[in-house]
Amino acid sequence: MVIRADKIDISFIKADESVDNVLNQASFVIDTNLTLIRGVSGSGKSTILNLINTDILPSSGTLEIDGVKTTESIFDFDSHAKKVLYIKQDFFCDGIKAIDNLALNYEKEMEYDERLKDVVDTFDESFSISNNYETLSSGQKILLLLFLAKKKKVELILLDEPTANLGDEEVDRAEEYLLNLAKHCQVIIATNDDKLSLAGAKTFYIRDEEVYDYEI
């Protein structure tokens, strides 16, 4: 999937009716299997994911996905939605089992099959699919969402701060799985985690409402 943003402005009206400018004349092209979007909290990382997911449209400028602008009548939003899995920080629910969380977010019956066992044993032998979601460690929660991403077989996966609050060892495990995941589909990660360093990833940096392809 080739995603091309051209001079995009995004702004929101706050409750006090003041204007919050998030992106200003932002231009970028995402055409690789693994992309990082870096920036401090509130810089607009999640806004770009929302934009790519077509949850929002630019205030001005254009977003083009595989050669079609999202503002054109021929753009198929339903088809795009089937190709994309957007995993936010609050994607899963506390109070229910990990296996039931998977079932809630997957249209087919989810079973503890050998494929899941292989994934789990690779990273964390203490992981139990029968445990309630809130009892899982941060690293185990990453395992759960990454397994779902692989299971759904989408073309593009959007991950919002997937390694937030993880320790060094857990980040290392998540990196290994993310690199493996990017071999099978396109992955775009919004992150403020300096510990996350994915070899070969194309990286964009957001600062002062603008997007750069180099660190400033």
mmCIF file of N, CA and C in Angstrom, residues 90-199:
data_model
loop_
_atom_site.group_PDB
_atom_site.id
_atom_site.type_symbol
_atom_site.label_atom_id
_atom_site.label_comp_id
_atom_site.label_asym_id
_atom_site.label_seq_id
_atom_site.Cartn_x
_atom_site.Cartn_y
_atom_site.Cartn_z
ATOM 1 N N ASP A 90 -6.007 1.165 23.918
ATOM 2 C CA ASP A 90 -7.126 0.625 24.705
ATOM 3 C C ASP A 90 -7.948 -0.372 23.894
ATOM 4 N N PHE A 91 -7.268 -1.097 23.007
ATOM 5 C CA PHE A 91 -7.944 -1.995 22.076
ATOM 6 C C PHE A 91 -8.617 -3.159 22.791
ATOM 7 N N PHE A 92 -7.969 -3.697 23.825
ATOM 8 C CA PHE A 92 -8.507 -4.848 24.546
ATOM 9 C C PHE A 92 -9.205 -4.416 25.836
ATOM 10 N N CYS A 93 -10.012 -5.322 26.402
ATOM 11 C CA CYS A 93 -10.839 -5.007 27.567
ATOM 12 C C CYS A 93 -10.353 -5.749 28.807
ATOM 13 N N ASP A 94 -10.344 -5.049 29.944
ATOM 14 C CA ASP A 94 -10.073 -5.692 31.226
ATOM 15 C C ASP A 94 -11.298 -6.505 31.651
ATOM 16 N N GLY A 95 -11.078 -7.452 32.571
ATOM 17 C CA GLY A 95 -12.195 -8.169 33.181
ATOM 18 C C GLY A 95 -12.634 -9.415 32.452
ATOM 19 N N ILE A 96 -12.046 -9.677 31.277
ATOM 20 C CA ILE A 96 -12.374 -10.912 30.575
ATOM 21 C C ILE A 96 -11.081 -11.612 30.172
ATOM 22 N N LYS A 97 -11.185 -12.882 29.824
ATOM 23 C CA LYS A 97 -10.006 -13.676 29.497
ATOM 24 C C LYS A 97 -9.343 -13.180 28.211
ATOM 25 N N ALA A 98 -8.061 -13.459 28.109
ATOM 26 C CA ALA A 98 -7.322 -13.083 26.907
ATOM 27 C C ALA A 98 -7.943 -13.722 25.669
ATOM 28 N N ILE A 99 -8.325 -14.986 25.773
ATOM 29 C CA ILE A 99 -8.913 -15.688 24.635
ATOM 30 C C ILE A 99 -10.214 -15.033 24.208
ATOM 31 N N ASP A 100 -10.991 -14.519 25.172
ATOM 32 C CA ASP A 100 -12.262 -13.865 24.841
ATOM 33 C C ASP A 100 -12.024 -12.503 24.207
ATOM 34 N N ASN A 101 -10.939 -11.848 24.587
ATOM 35 C CA ASN A 101 -10.576 -10.595 23.936
ATOM 36 C C ASN A 101 -10.280 -10.833 22.454
ATOM 37 N N LEU A 102 -9.592 -11.917 22.173
ATOM 38 C CA LEU A 102 -9.314 -12.255 20.784
ATOM 39 C C LEU A 102 -10.614 -12.497 20.030
ATOM 40 N N ALA A 103 -11.537 -13.221 20.650
ATOM 41 C CA ALA A 103 -12.800 -13.545 19.991
ATOM 42 C C ALA A 103 -13.628 -12.299 19.710
ATOM 43 N N LEU A 104 -13.582 -11.323 20.616
ATOM 44 C CA LEU A 104 -14.318 -10.077 20.420
ATOM 45 C C LEU A 104 -13.831 -9.317 19.187
ATOM 46 N N ASN A 105 -12.552 -9.478 18.891
ATOM 47 C CA ASN A 105 -11.950 -8.694 17.822
ATOM 48 C C ASN A 105 -11.636 -9.515 16.580
ATOM 49 N N TYR A 106 -12.254 -10.685 16.490
ATOM 50 C CA TYR A 106 -11.995 -11.554 15.346
ATOM 51 C C TYR A 106 -13.316 -12.192 14.939
ATOM 52 N N GLU A 107 -13.638 -12.132 13.665
ATOM 53 C CA GLU A 107 -14.961 -12.551 13.219
ATOM 54 C C GLU A 107 -15.182 -14.053 13.248
ATOM 55 N N LYS A 108 -14.107 -14.821 13.376
ATOM 56 C CA LYS A 108 -14.231 -16.269 13.420
ATOM 57 C C LYS A 108 -13.945 -16.779 14.828
ATOM 58 N N GLU A 109 -14.345 -18.013 15.096
ATOM 59 C CA GLU A 109 -14.079 -18.613 16.406
ATOM 60 C C GLU A 109 -12.574 -18.695 16.644
ATOM 61 N N MET A 110 -12.136 -18.223 17.785
ATOM 62 C CA MET A 110 -10.712 -18.215 18.110
ATOM 63 C C MET A 110 -10.408 -19.357 19.060
ATOM 64 N N GLU A 111 -9.490 -20.191 18.703
ATOM 65 C CA GLU A 111 -9.125 -21.332 19.528
ATOM 66 C C GLU A 111 -7.656 -21.257 19.893
ATOM 67 N N TYR A 112 -7.311 -21.921 20.978
ATOM 68 C CA TYR A 112 -5.915 -22.002 21.382
ATOM 69 C C TYR A 112 -5.269 -23.109 20.557
ATOM 70 N N ASP A 113 -4.876 -22.763 19.356
ATOM 71 C CA ASP A 113 -4.338 -23.774 18.465
ATOM 72 C C ASP A 113 -2.806 -23.788 18.537
ATOM 73 N N GLU A 114 -2.208 -24.673 17.777
ATOM 74 C CA GLU A 114 -0.763 -24.842 17.826
ATOM 75 C C GLU A 114 -0.024 -23.603 17.342
ATOM 76 N N ARG A 115 -0.658 -22.838 16.429
ATOM 77 C CA ARG A 115 0.001 -21.631 15.938
ATOM 78 C C ARG A 115 0.161 -20.611 17.055
ATOM 79 N N LEU A 116 -0.867 -20.468 17.863
ATOM 80 C CA LEU A 116 -0.764 -19.551 18.991
ATOM 81 C C LEU A 116 0.251 -20.082 20.007
ATOM 82 N N LYS A 117 0.230 -21.380 20.253
ATOM 83 C CA LYS A 117 1.178 -21.966 21.207
ATOM 84 C C LYS A 117 2.616 -21.703 20.770
ATOM 85 N N ASP A 118 2.884 -21.855 19.469
ATOM 86 C CA ASP A 118 4.242 -21.610 18.974
ATOM 87 C C ASP A 118 4.662 -20.169 19.206
ATOM 88 N N VAL A 119 3.747 -19.233 18.965
ATOM 89 C CA VAL A 119 4.052 -17.815 19.171
ATOM 90 C C VAL A 119 4.338 -17.543 20.635
ATOM 91 N N VAL A 120 3.462 -18.055 21.502
ATOM 92 C CA VAL A 120 3.597 -17.818 22.938
ATOM 93 C C VAL A 120 4.889 -18.410 23.484
ATOM 94 N N ASP A 121 5.169 -19.660 23.152
ATOM 95 C CA ASP A 121 6.353 -20.334 23.684
ATOM 96 C C ASP A 121 7.640 -19.645 23.255
ATOM 97 N N THR A 122 7.613 -19.007 22.100
ATOM 98 C CA THR A 122 8.798 -18.300 21.621
ATOM 99 C C THR A 122 9.148 -17.130 22.520
ATOM 100 N N PHE A 123 8.119 -16.483 23.060
ATOM 101 C CA PHE A 123 8.357 -15.241 23.785
ATOM 102 C C PHE A 123 8.151 -15.341 25.296
ATOM 103 N N ASP A 124 7.178 -16.122 25.730
ATOM 104 C CA ASP A 124 6.863 -16.106 27.156
ATOM 105 C C ASP A 124 6.123 -17.388 27.527
ATOM 106 N N GLU A 125 6.837 -18.350 28.105
ATOM 107 C CA GLU A 125 6.241 -19.637 28.437
ATOM 108 C C GLU A 125 5.244 -19.536 29.584
ATOM 109 N N SER A 126 5.276 -18.436 30.342
ATOM 110 C CA SER A 126 4.345 -18.290 31.460
ATOM 111 C C SER A 126 2.998 -17.718 31.023
ATOM 112 N N PHE A 127 2.902 -17.334 29.768
ATOM 113 C CA PHE A 127 1.669 -16.749 29.249
ATOM 114 C C PHE A 127 0.548 -17.782 29.225
ATOM 115 N N SER A 128 -0.633 -17.390 29.698
ATOM 116 C CA SER A 128 -1.799 -18.276 29.648
ATOM 117 C C SER A 128 -2.949 -17.547 28.983
ATOM 118 N N ILE A 129 -3.491 -18.159 27.950
ATOM 119 C CA ILE A 129 -4.591 -17.565 27.210
ATOM 120 C C ILE A 129 -5.867 -17.513 28.047
ATOM 121 N N SER A 130 -5.899 -18.273 29.171
ATOM 122 C CA SER A 130 -7.083 -18.313 30.036
ATOM 123 C C SER A 130 -7.065 -17.227 31.100
ATOM 124 N N ASN A 131 -5.929 -16.535 31.247
ATOM 125 C CA ASN A 131 -5.835 -15.471 32.242
ATOM 126 C C ASN A 131 -6.661 -14.263 31.833
ATOM 127 N N ASN A 132 -7.162 -13.524 32.820
ATOM 128 C CA ASN A 132 -7.833 -12.273 32.521
ATOM 129 C C ASN A 132 -6.834 -11.269 31.951
ATOM 130 N N TYR A 133 -7.311 -10.434 31.057
ATOM 131 C CA TYR A 133 -6.427 -9.528 30.329
ATOM 132 C C TYR A 133 -5.616 -8.631 31.269
ATOM 133 N N GLU A 134 -6.250 -8.115 32.338
ATOM 134 C CA GLU A 134 -5.551 -7.164 33.212
ATOM 135 C C GLU A 134 -4.435 -7.817 34.021
ATOM 136 N N THR A 135 -4.413 -9.156 34.088
ATOM 137 C CA THR A 135 -3.352 -9.836 34.836
ATOM 138 C C THR A 135 -2.115 -10.085 33.978
ATOM 139 N N LEU A 136 -2.211 -9.840 32.677
ATOM 140 C CA LEU A 136 -1.068 -10.056 31.800
ATOM 141 C C LEU A 136 -0.042 -8.950 31.976
ATOM 142 N N SER A 137 1.214 -9.290 31.796
ATOM 143 C CA SER A 137 2.258 -8.263 31.808
ATOM 144 C C SER A 137 2.139 -7.437 30.536
ATOM 145 N N SER A 138 2.839 -6.305 30.508
ATOM 146 C CA SER A 138 2.806 -5.446 29.320
ATOM 147 C C SER A 138 3.302 -6.203 28.099
ATOM 148 N N GLY A 139 4.346 -6.992 28.288
ATOM 149 C CA GLY A 139 4.886 -7.758 27.181
ATOM 150 C C GLY A 139 3.901 -8.802 26.672
ATOM 151 N N GLN A 140 3.160 -9.434 27.598
ATOM 152 C CA GLN A 140 2.176 -10.435 27.195
ATOM 153 C C GLN A 140 1.012 -9.799 26.442
ATOM 154 N N LYS A 141 0.675 -8.570 26.818
ATOM 155 C CA LYS A 141 -0.376 -7.846 26.090
ATOM 156 C C LYS A 141 0.065 -7.546 24.659
ATOM 157 N N ILE A 142 1.341 -7.221 24.500
ATOM 158 C CA ILE A 142 1.885 -7.019 23.156
ATOM 159 C C ILE A 142 1.764 -8.308 22.345
ATOM 160 N N LEU A 143 2.083 -9.427 22.978
ATOM 161 C CA LEU A 143 1.961 -10.724 22.315
ATOM 162 C C LEU A 143 0.544 -10.942 21.797
ATOM 163 N N LEU A 144 -0.417 -10.621 22.633
ATOM 164 C CA LEU A 144 -1.814 -10.852 22.291
ATOM 165 C C LEU A 144 -2.232 -10.028 21.072
ATOM 166 N N LEU A 145 -1.906 -8.752 21.086
ATOM 167 C CA LEU A 145 -2.346 -7.906 19.981
ATOM 168 C C LEU A 145 -1.586 -8.217 18.691
ATOM 169 N N LEU A 146 -0.323 -8.591 18.816
ATOM 170 C CA LEU A 146 0.433 -8.922 17.612
ATOM 171 C C LEU A 146 -0.038 -10.245 17.017
ATOM 172 N N PHE A 147 -0.434 -11.172 17.880
ATOM 173 C CA PHE A 147 -0.992 -12.423 17.361
ATOM 174 C C PHE A 147 -2.285 -12.153 16.602
ATOM 175 N N LEU A 148 -3.135 -11.293 17.149
ATOM 176 C CA LEU A 148 -4.385 -10.951 16.473
ATOM 177 C C LEU A 148 -4.102 -10.322 15.114
ATOM 178 N N ALA A 149 -3.123 -9.434 15.082
ATOM 179 C CA ALA A 149 -2.774 -8.764 13.827
ATOM 180 C C ALA A 149 -2.365 -9.771 12.764
ATOM 181 N N LYS A 150 -1.591 -10.763 13.168
ATOM 182 C CA LYS A 150 -1.146 -11.782 12.222
ATOM 183 C C LYS A 150 -2.303 -12.697 11.813
ATOM 184 N N LYS A 151 -3.191 -12.986 12.748
ATOM 185 C CA LYS A 151 -4.310 -13.900 12.513
ATOM 186 C C LYS A 151 -5.311 -13.324 11.513
ATOM 187 N N LYS A 152 -5.546 -12.022 11.557
ATOM 188 C CA LYS A 152 -6.583 -11.423 10.712
ATOM 189 C C LYS A 152 -6.162 -11.285 9.248
ATOM 190 N N LYS A 153 -4.874 -11.393 8.966
ATOM 191 C CA LYS A 153 -4.368 -11.392 7.593
ATOM 192 C C LYS A 153 -4.769 -10.126 6.825
ATOM 193 N N VAL A 154 -4.554 -8.976 7.422
ATOM 194 C CA VAL A 154 -4.829 -7.714 6.751
ATOM 195 C C VAL A 154 -3.590 -7.267 5.969
ATOM 196 N N GLU A 155 -3.744 -6.233 5.130
ATOM 197 C CA GLU A 155 -2.627 -5.717 4.349
ATOM 198 C C GLU A 155 -1.800 -4.705 5.135
ATOM 199 N N LEU A 156 -2.466 -3.956 6.023
ATOM 200 C CA LEU A 156 -1.806 -2.882 6.766
ATOM 201 C C LEU A 156 -2.209 -2.932 8.224
ATOM 202 N N ILE A 157 -1.215 -2.842 9.110
ATOM 203 C CA ILE A 157 -1.466 -2.800 10.547
ATOM 204 C C ILE A 157 -0.952 -1.484 11.103
ATOM 205 N N LEU A 158 -1.811 -0.768 11.813
ATOM 206 C CA LEU A 158 -1.453 0.479 12.471
ATOM 207 C C LEU A 158 -1.355 0.212 13.971
ATOM 208 N N LEU A 159 -0.219 0.525 14.558
ATOM 209 C CA LEU A 159 0.004 0.282 15.982
ATOM 210 C C LEU A 159 0.305 1.600 16.685
ATOM 211 N N ASP A 160 -0.476 1.922 17.704
ATOM 212 C CA ASP A 160 -0.297 3.161 18.453
ATOM 213 C C ASP A 160 0.399 2.860 19.780
ATOM 214 N N GLU A 161 1.663 3.268 19.889
ATOM 215 C CA GLU A 161 2.475 3.086 21.105
ATOM 216 C C GLU A 161 2.446 1.628 21.607
ATOM 217 N N PRO A 162 2.806 0.666 20.766
ATOM 218 C CA PRO A 162 2.704 -0.743 21.177
ATOM 219 C C PRO A 162 3.663 -1.145 22.281
ATOM 220 N N THR A 163 4.748 -0.382 22.490
ATOM 221 C CA THR A 163 5.715 -0.769 23.522
ATOM 222 C C THR A 163 5.707 0.185 24.716
ATOM 223 N N ALA A 164 4.643 0.949 24.856
ATOM 224 C CA ALA A 164 4.555 1.882 25.986
ATOM 225 C C ALA A 164 4.654 1.124 27.309
ATOM 226 N N ASN A 165 5.498 1.600 28.195
ATOM 227 C CA ASN A 165 5.675 1.052 29.550
ATOM 228 C C ASN A 165 6.330 -0.330 29.582
ATOM 229 N N LEU A 166 6.971 -0.740 28.514
ATOM 230 C CA LEU A 166 7.678 -2.015 28.507
ATOM 231 C C LEU A 166 9.121 -1.829 28.971
ATOM 232 N N GLY A 167 9.659 -2.858 29.619
ATOM 233 C CA GLY A 167 11.067 -2.850 29.985
ATOM 234 C C GLY A 167 11.926 -3.198 28.786
ATOM 235 N N ASP A 168 13.246 -3.079 28.966
ATOM 236 C CA ASP A 168 14.169 -3.318 27.854
ATOM 237 C C ASP A 168 14.008 -4.707 27.252
ATOM 238 N N GLU A 169 13.903 -5.720 28.119
ATOM 239 C CA GLU A 169 13.807 -7.089 27.628
ATOM 240 C C GLU A 169 12.508 -7.303 26.858
ATOM 241 N N GLU A 170 11.404 -6.723 27.370
ATOM 242 C CA GLU A 170 10.110 -6.863 26.699
ATOM 243 C C GLU A 170 10.108 -6.156 25.355
ATOM 244 N N VAL A 171 10.775 -4.988 25.284
ATOM 245 C CA VAL A 171 10.878 -4.270 24.012
ATOM 246 C C VAL A 171 11.655 -5.090 22.996
ATOM 247 N N ASP A 172 12.727 -5.730 23.455
ATOM 248 C CA ASP A 172 13.514 -6.575 22.559
ATOM 249 C C ASP A 172 12.650 -7.692 21.968
ATOM 250 N N ARG A 173 11.801 -8.289 22.810
ATOM 251 C CA ARG A 173 10.919 -9.355 22.330
ATOM 252 C C ARG A 173 9.904 -8.811 21.328
ATOM 253 N N ALA A 174 9.345 -7.643 21.647
ATOM 254 C CA ALA A 174 8.362 -7.030 20.755
ATOM 255 C C ALA A 174 9.006 -6.670 19.418
ATOM 256 N N GLU A 175 10.246 -6.189 19.448
ATOM 257 C CA GLU A 175 10.947 -5.837 18.211
ATOM 258 C C GLU A 175 11.089 -7.057 17.309
ATOM 259 N N GLU A 176 11.442 -8.178 17.902
ATOM 260 C CA GLU A 176 11.623 -9.404 17.129
ATOM 261 C C GLU A 176 10.331 -9.789 16.412
ATOM 262 N N TYR A 177 9.226 -9.692 17.140
ATOM 263 C CA TYR A 177 7.962 -10.076 16.530
ATOM 264 C C TYR A 177 7.495 -9.053 15.502
ATOM 265 N N LEU A 178 7.729 -7.763 15.751
ATOM 266 C CA LEU A 178 7.343 -6.722 14.798
ATOM 267 C C LEU A 178 8.092 -6.884 13.479
ATOM 268 N N LEU A 179 9.366 -7.196 13.569
ATOM 269 C CA LEU A 179 10.158 -7.409 12.354
ATOM 270 C C LEU A 179 9.636 -8.609 11.577
ATOM 271 N N ASN A 180 9.247 -9.653 12.293
ATOM 272 C CA ASN A 180 8.677 -10.830 11.645
ATOM 273 C C ASN A 180 7.330 -10.499 11.007
ATOM 274 N N LEU A 181 6.534 -9.715 11.708
ATOM 275 C CA LEU A 181 5.216 -9.332 11.212
ATOM 276 C C LEU A 181 5.326 -8.528 9.918
ATOM 277 N N ALA A 182 6.333 -7.650 9.853
ATOM 278 C CA ALA A 182 6.518 -6.793 8.684
ATOM 279 C C ALA A 182 6.952 -7.564 7.440
ATOM 280 N N LYS A 183 7.322 -8.828 7.623
ATOM 281 C CA LYS A 183 7.647 -9.665 6.464
ATOM 282 C C LYS A 183 6.383 -10.132 5.752
ATOM 283 N N HIS A 184 5.247 -10.055 6.465
ATOM 284 C CA HIS A 184 3.996 -10.598 5.938
ATOM 285 C C HIS A 184 2.992 -9.518 5.552
ATOM 286 N N CYS A 185 3.129 -8.319 6.095
ATOM 287 C CA CYS A 185 2.220 -7.236 5.756
ATOM 288 C C CYS A 185 2.886 -5.901 6.099
ATOM 289 N N GLN A 186 2.237 -4.837 5.739
ATOM 290 C CA GLN A 186 2.769 -3.498 5.997
ATOM 291 C C GLN A 186 2.433 -3.086 7.435
ATOM 292 N N VAL A 187 3.401 -2.507 8.125
ATOM 293 C CA VAL A 187 3.214 -2.117 9.526
ATOM 294 C C VAL A 187 3.645 -0.662 9.706
ATOM 295 N N ILE A 188 2.771 0.133 10.308
ATOM 296 C CA ILE A 188 3.085 1.533 10.631
ATOM 297 C C ILE A 188 2.914 1.703 12.130
ATOM 298 N N ILE A 189 3.961 2.192 12.789
ATOM 299 C CA ILE A 189 3.973 2.299 14.253
ATOM 300 C C ILE A 189 4.163 3.744 14.672
ATOM 301 N N ALA A 190 3.250 4.242 15.496
ATOM 302 C CA ALA A 190 3.417 5.545 16.129
ATOM 303 C C ALA A 190 4.032 5.313 17.497
ATOM 304 N N THR A 191 5.162 5.969 17.768
ATOM 305 C CA THR A 191 5.854 5.691 19.028
ATOM 306 C C THR A 191 6.631 6.894 19.542
ATOM 307 N N ASN A 192 6.716 6.943 20.859
ATOM 308 C CA ASN A 192 7.575 7.913 21.544
ATOM 309 C C ASN A 192 8.603 7.165 22.385
ATOM 310 N N ASP A 193 8.817 5.907 22.055
ATOM 311 C CA ASP A 193 9.686 5.017 22.838
ATOM 312 C C ASP A 193 11.080 4.973 22.209
ATOM 313 N N ASP A 194 12.027 5.596 22.869
ATOM 314 C CA ASP A 194 13.402 5.607 22.351
ATOM 315 C C ASP A 194 14.032 4.223 22.352
ATOM 316 N N LYS A 195 13.485 3.316 23.163
ATOM 317 C CA LYS A 195 14.046 1.960 23.229
ATOM 318 C C LYS A 195 13.703 1.151 21.985
ATOM 319 N N LEU A 196 12.635 1.555 21.295
ATOM 320 C CA LEU A 196 12.196 0.808 20.114
ATOM 321 C C LEU A 196 13.025 1.230 18.907
ATOM 322 N N SER A 197 13.815 0.302 18.406
ATOM 323 C CA SER A 197 14.702 0.585 17.268
ATOM 324 C C SER A 197 14.633 -0.586 16.304
ATOM 325 N N LEU A 198 13.912 -0.395 15.209
ATOM 326 C CA LEU A 198 13.671 -1.470 14.265
ATOM 327 C C LEU A 198 14.557 -1.307 13.040
ATOM 328 N N ALA A 199 15.459 -2.244 12.853
ATOM 329 C CA ALA A 199 16.410 -2.177 11.749
ATOM 330 C C ALA A 199 15.681 -2.154 10.413
#
